[in-house]
Short mmCIF file of N, CA, C and O in Angstrom, two decimals:
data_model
loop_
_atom_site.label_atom_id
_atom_site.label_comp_id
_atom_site.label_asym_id
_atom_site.label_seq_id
_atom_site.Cartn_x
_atom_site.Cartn_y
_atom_site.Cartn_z
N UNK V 91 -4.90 -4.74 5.25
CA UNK V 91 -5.78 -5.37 6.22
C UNK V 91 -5.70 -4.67 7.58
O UNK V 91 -6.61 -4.41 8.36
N UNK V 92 -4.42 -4.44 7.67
CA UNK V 92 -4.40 -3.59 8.94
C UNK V 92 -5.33 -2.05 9.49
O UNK V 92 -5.65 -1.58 10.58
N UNK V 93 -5.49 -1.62 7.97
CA UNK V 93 -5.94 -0.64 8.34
C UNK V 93 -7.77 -0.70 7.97
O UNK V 93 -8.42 0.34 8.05
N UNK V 94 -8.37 -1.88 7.61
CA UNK V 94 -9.49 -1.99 7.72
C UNK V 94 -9.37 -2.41 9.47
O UNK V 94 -9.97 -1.79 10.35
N UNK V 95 -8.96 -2.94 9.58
CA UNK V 95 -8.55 -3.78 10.87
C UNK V 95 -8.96 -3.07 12.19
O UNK V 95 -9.77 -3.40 13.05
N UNK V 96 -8.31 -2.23 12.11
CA UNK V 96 -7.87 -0.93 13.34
C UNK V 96 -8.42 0.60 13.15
O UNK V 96 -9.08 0.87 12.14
N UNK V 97 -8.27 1.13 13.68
CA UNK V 97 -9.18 2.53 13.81
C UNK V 97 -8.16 3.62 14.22
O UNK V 97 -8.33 4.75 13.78
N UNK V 98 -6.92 3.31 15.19
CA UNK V 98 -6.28 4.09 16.02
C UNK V 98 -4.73 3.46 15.26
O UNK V 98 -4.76 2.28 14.91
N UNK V 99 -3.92 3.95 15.12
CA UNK V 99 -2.48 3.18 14.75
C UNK V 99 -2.18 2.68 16.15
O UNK V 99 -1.48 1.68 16.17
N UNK V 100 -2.48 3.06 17.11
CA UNK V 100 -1.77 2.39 18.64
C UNK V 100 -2.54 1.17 18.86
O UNK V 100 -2.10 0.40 19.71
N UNK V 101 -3.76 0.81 18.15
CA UNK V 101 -4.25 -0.46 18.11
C UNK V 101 -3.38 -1.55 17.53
O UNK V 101 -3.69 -2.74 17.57
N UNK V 102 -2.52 -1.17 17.10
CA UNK V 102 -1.87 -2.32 16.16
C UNK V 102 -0.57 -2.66 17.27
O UNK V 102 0.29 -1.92 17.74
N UNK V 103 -0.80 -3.99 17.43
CA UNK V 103 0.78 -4.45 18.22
C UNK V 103 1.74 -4.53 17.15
O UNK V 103 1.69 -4.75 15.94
N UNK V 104 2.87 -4.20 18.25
CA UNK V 104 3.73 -4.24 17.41
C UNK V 104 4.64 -5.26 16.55
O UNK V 104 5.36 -4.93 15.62
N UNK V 105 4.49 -6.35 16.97
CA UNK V 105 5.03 -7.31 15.94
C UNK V 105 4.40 -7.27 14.52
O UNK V 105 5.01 -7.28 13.45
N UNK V 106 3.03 -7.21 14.71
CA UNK V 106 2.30 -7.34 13.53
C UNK V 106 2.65 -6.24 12.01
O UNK V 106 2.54 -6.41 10.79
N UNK V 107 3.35 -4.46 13.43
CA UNK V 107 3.75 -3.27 12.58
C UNK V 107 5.14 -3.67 12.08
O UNK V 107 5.59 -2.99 11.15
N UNK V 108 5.82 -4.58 12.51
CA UNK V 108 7.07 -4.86 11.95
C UNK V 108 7.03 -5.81 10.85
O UNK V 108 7.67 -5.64 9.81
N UNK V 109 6.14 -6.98 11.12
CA UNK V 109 5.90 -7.95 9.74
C UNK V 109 5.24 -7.00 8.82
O UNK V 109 5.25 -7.41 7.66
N UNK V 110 4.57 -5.68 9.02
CA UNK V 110 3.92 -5.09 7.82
C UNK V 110 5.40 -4.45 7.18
O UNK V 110 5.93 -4.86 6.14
N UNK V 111 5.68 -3.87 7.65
CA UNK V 111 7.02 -3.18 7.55
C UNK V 111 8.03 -3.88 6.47
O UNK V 111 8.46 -3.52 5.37
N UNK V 112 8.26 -5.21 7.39
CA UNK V 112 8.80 -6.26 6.80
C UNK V 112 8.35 -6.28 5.09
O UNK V 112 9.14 -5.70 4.34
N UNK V 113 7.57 -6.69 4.69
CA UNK V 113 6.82 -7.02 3.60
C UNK V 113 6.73 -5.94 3.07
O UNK V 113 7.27 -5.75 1.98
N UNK V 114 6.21 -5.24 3.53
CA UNK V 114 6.41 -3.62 2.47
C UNK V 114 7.91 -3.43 2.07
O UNK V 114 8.22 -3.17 0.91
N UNK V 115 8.72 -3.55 2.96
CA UNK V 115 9.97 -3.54 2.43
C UNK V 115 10.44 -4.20 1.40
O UNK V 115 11.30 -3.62 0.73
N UNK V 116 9.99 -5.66 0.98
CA UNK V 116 9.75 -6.48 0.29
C UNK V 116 9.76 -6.09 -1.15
O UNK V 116 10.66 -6.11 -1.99
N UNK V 117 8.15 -5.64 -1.22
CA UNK V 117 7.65 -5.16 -2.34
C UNK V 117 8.00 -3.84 -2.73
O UNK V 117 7.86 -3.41 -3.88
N UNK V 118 8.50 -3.14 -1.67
CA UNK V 118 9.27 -1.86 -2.12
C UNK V 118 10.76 -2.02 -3.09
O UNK V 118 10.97 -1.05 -3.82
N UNK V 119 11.62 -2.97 -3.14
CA UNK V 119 12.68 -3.74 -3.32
C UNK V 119 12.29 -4.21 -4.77
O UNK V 119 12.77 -3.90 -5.86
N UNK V 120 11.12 -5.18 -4.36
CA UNK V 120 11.22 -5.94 -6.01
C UNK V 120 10.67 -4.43 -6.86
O UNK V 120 11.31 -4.27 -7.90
N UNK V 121 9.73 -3.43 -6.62
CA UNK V 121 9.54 -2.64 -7.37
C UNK V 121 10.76 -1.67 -7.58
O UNK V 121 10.51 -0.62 -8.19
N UNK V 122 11.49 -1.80 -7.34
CA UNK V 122 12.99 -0.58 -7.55
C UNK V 122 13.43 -1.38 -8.64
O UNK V 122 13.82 -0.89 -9.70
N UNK V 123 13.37 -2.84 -8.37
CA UNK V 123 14.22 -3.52 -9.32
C UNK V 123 13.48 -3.91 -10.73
O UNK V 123 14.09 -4.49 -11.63
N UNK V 124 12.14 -3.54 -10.82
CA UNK V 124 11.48 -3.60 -11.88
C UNK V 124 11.65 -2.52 -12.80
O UNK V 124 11.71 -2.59 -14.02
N UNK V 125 11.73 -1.28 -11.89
CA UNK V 125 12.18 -0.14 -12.42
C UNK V 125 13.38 -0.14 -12.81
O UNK V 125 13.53 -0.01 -14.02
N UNK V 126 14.29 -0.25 -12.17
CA UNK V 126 15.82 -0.92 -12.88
C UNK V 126 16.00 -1.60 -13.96
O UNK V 126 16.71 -1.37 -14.94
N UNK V 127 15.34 -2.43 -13.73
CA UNK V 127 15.10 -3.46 -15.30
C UNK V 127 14.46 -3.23 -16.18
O UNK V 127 13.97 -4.07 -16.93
N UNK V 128 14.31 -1.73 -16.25
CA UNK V 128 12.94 -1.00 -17.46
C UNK V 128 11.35 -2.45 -17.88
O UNK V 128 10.90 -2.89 -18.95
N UNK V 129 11.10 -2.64 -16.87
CA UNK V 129 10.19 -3.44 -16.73
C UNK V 129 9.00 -2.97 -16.87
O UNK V 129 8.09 -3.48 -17.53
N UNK V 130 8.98 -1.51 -15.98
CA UNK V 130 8.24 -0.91 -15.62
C UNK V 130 8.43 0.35 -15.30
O UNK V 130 9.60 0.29 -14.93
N UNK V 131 8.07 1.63 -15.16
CA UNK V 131 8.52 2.70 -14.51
C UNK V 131 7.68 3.00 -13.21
O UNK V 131 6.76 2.36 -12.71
N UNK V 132 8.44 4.49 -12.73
CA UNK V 132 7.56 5.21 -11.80
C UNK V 132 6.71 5.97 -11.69
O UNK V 132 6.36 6.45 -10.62
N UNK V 133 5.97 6.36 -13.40
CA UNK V 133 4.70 6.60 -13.94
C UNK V 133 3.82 5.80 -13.89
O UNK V 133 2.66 6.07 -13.57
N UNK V 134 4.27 4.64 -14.21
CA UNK V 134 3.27 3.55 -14.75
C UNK V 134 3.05 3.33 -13.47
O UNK V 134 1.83 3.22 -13.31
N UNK V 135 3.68 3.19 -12.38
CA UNK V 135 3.02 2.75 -11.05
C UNK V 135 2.21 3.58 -10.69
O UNK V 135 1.05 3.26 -10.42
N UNK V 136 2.70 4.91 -10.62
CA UNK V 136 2.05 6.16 -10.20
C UNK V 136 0.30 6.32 -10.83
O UNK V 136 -0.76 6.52 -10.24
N UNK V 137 0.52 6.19 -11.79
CA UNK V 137 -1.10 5.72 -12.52
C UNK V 137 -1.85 4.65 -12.04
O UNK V 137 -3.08 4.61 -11.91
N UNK V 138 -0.85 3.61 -11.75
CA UNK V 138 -2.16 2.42 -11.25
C UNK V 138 -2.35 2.74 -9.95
O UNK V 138 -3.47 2.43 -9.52
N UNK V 139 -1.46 3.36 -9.02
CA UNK V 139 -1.74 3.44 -7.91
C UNK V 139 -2.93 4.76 -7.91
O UNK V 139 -3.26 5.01 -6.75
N UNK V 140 -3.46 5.44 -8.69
CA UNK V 140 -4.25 6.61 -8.90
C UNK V 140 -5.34 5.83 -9.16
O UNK V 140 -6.35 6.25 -8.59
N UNK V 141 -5.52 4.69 -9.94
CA UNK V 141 -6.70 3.75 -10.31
C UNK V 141 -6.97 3.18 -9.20
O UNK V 141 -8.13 3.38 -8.82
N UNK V 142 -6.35 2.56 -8.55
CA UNK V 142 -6.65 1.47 -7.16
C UNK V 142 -7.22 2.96 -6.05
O UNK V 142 -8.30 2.66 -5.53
N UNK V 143 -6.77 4.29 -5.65
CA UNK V 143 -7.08 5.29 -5.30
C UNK V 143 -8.83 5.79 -5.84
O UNK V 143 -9.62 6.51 -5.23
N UNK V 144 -8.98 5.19 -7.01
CA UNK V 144 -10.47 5.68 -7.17
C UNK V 144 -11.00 5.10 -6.72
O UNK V 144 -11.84 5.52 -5.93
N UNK V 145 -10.80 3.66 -6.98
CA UNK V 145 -11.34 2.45 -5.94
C UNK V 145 -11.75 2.69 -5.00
O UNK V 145 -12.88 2.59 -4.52
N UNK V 146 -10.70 3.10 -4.60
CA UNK V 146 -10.86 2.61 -2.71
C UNK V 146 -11.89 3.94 -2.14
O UNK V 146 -12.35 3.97 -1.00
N UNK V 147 -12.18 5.08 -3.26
CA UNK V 147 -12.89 6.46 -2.71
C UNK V 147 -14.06 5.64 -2.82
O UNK V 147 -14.95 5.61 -1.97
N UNK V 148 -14.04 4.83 -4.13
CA UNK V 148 -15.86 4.44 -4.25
C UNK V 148 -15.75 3.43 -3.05
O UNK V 148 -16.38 3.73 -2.03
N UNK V 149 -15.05 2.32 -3.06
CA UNK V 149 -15.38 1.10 -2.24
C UNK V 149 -15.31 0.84 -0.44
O UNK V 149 -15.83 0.09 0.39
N UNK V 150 -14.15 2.19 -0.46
CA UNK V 150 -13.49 1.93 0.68
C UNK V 150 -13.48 3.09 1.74
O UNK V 150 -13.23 4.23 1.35
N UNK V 151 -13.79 2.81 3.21
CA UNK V 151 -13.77 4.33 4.04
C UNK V 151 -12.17 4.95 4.30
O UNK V 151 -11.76 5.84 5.04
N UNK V 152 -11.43 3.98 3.24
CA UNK V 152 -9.82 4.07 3.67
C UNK V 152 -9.33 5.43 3.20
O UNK V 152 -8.27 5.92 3.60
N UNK V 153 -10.40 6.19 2.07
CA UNK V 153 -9.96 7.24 1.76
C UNK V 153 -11.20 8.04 1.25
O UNK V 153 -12.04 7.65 0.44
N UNK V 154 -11.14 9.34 1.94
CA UNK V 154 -12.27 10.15 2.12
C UNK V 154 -12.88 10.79 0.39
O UNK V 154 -12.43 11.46 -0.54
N UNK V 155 -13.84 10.27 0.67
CA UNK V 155 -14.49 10.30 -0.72
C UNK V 155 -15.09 11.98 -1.27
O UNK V 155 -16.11 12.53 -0.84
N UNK V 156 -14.19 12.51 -2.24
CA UNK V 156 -14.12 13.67 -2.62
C UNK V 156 -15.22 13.88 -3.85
O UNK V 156 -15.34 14.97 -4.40
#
C-alpha cells in the first residue's frame, strides 16, 4: 500500500516505515520457518513470487511493464 501510496520514499513518515518493517519482519520469520518445516521451500516461493510479478506488470505501475 505504501508504495501505491507514495511516489518519492521520503514521502513516507517514518513511523509508518517502521510498522512496514515491523511486519515484513513478521512474514519474513514465519516464511523461514515454513521452510524449516519442509512446508514449503525457496523455489516454491520464488515461483509464486514470479506469478504475483506478472501481475503486477499487467495490473500494476509498481513494475515497469516489459
Amino acid at each position: 500500500k505504501i508504495l501505491r501510496k507514495y511516489d518519492r520514499i521520503d514521502q513516507i513518515k517514518e513511523d509508518q516505515r517502521i510498522k512496514l518493517v515491523e511486519e515484513l519482519g513478521d512474514v519474513f520469520c514465519m516464511m523461514e520457518l515454513m521452510v524449516e518445516h519442509d512446508i514449503t521451500d525457496w523455489i516454491e516461493l520464488q515461483e509464486r513470487a514470479d506469478v504475483k510479478i506478472e501481475k503486477l506488470k499487467k495490473w500494476s505501475t509498481l513494475i515497469d511493464k516489459v
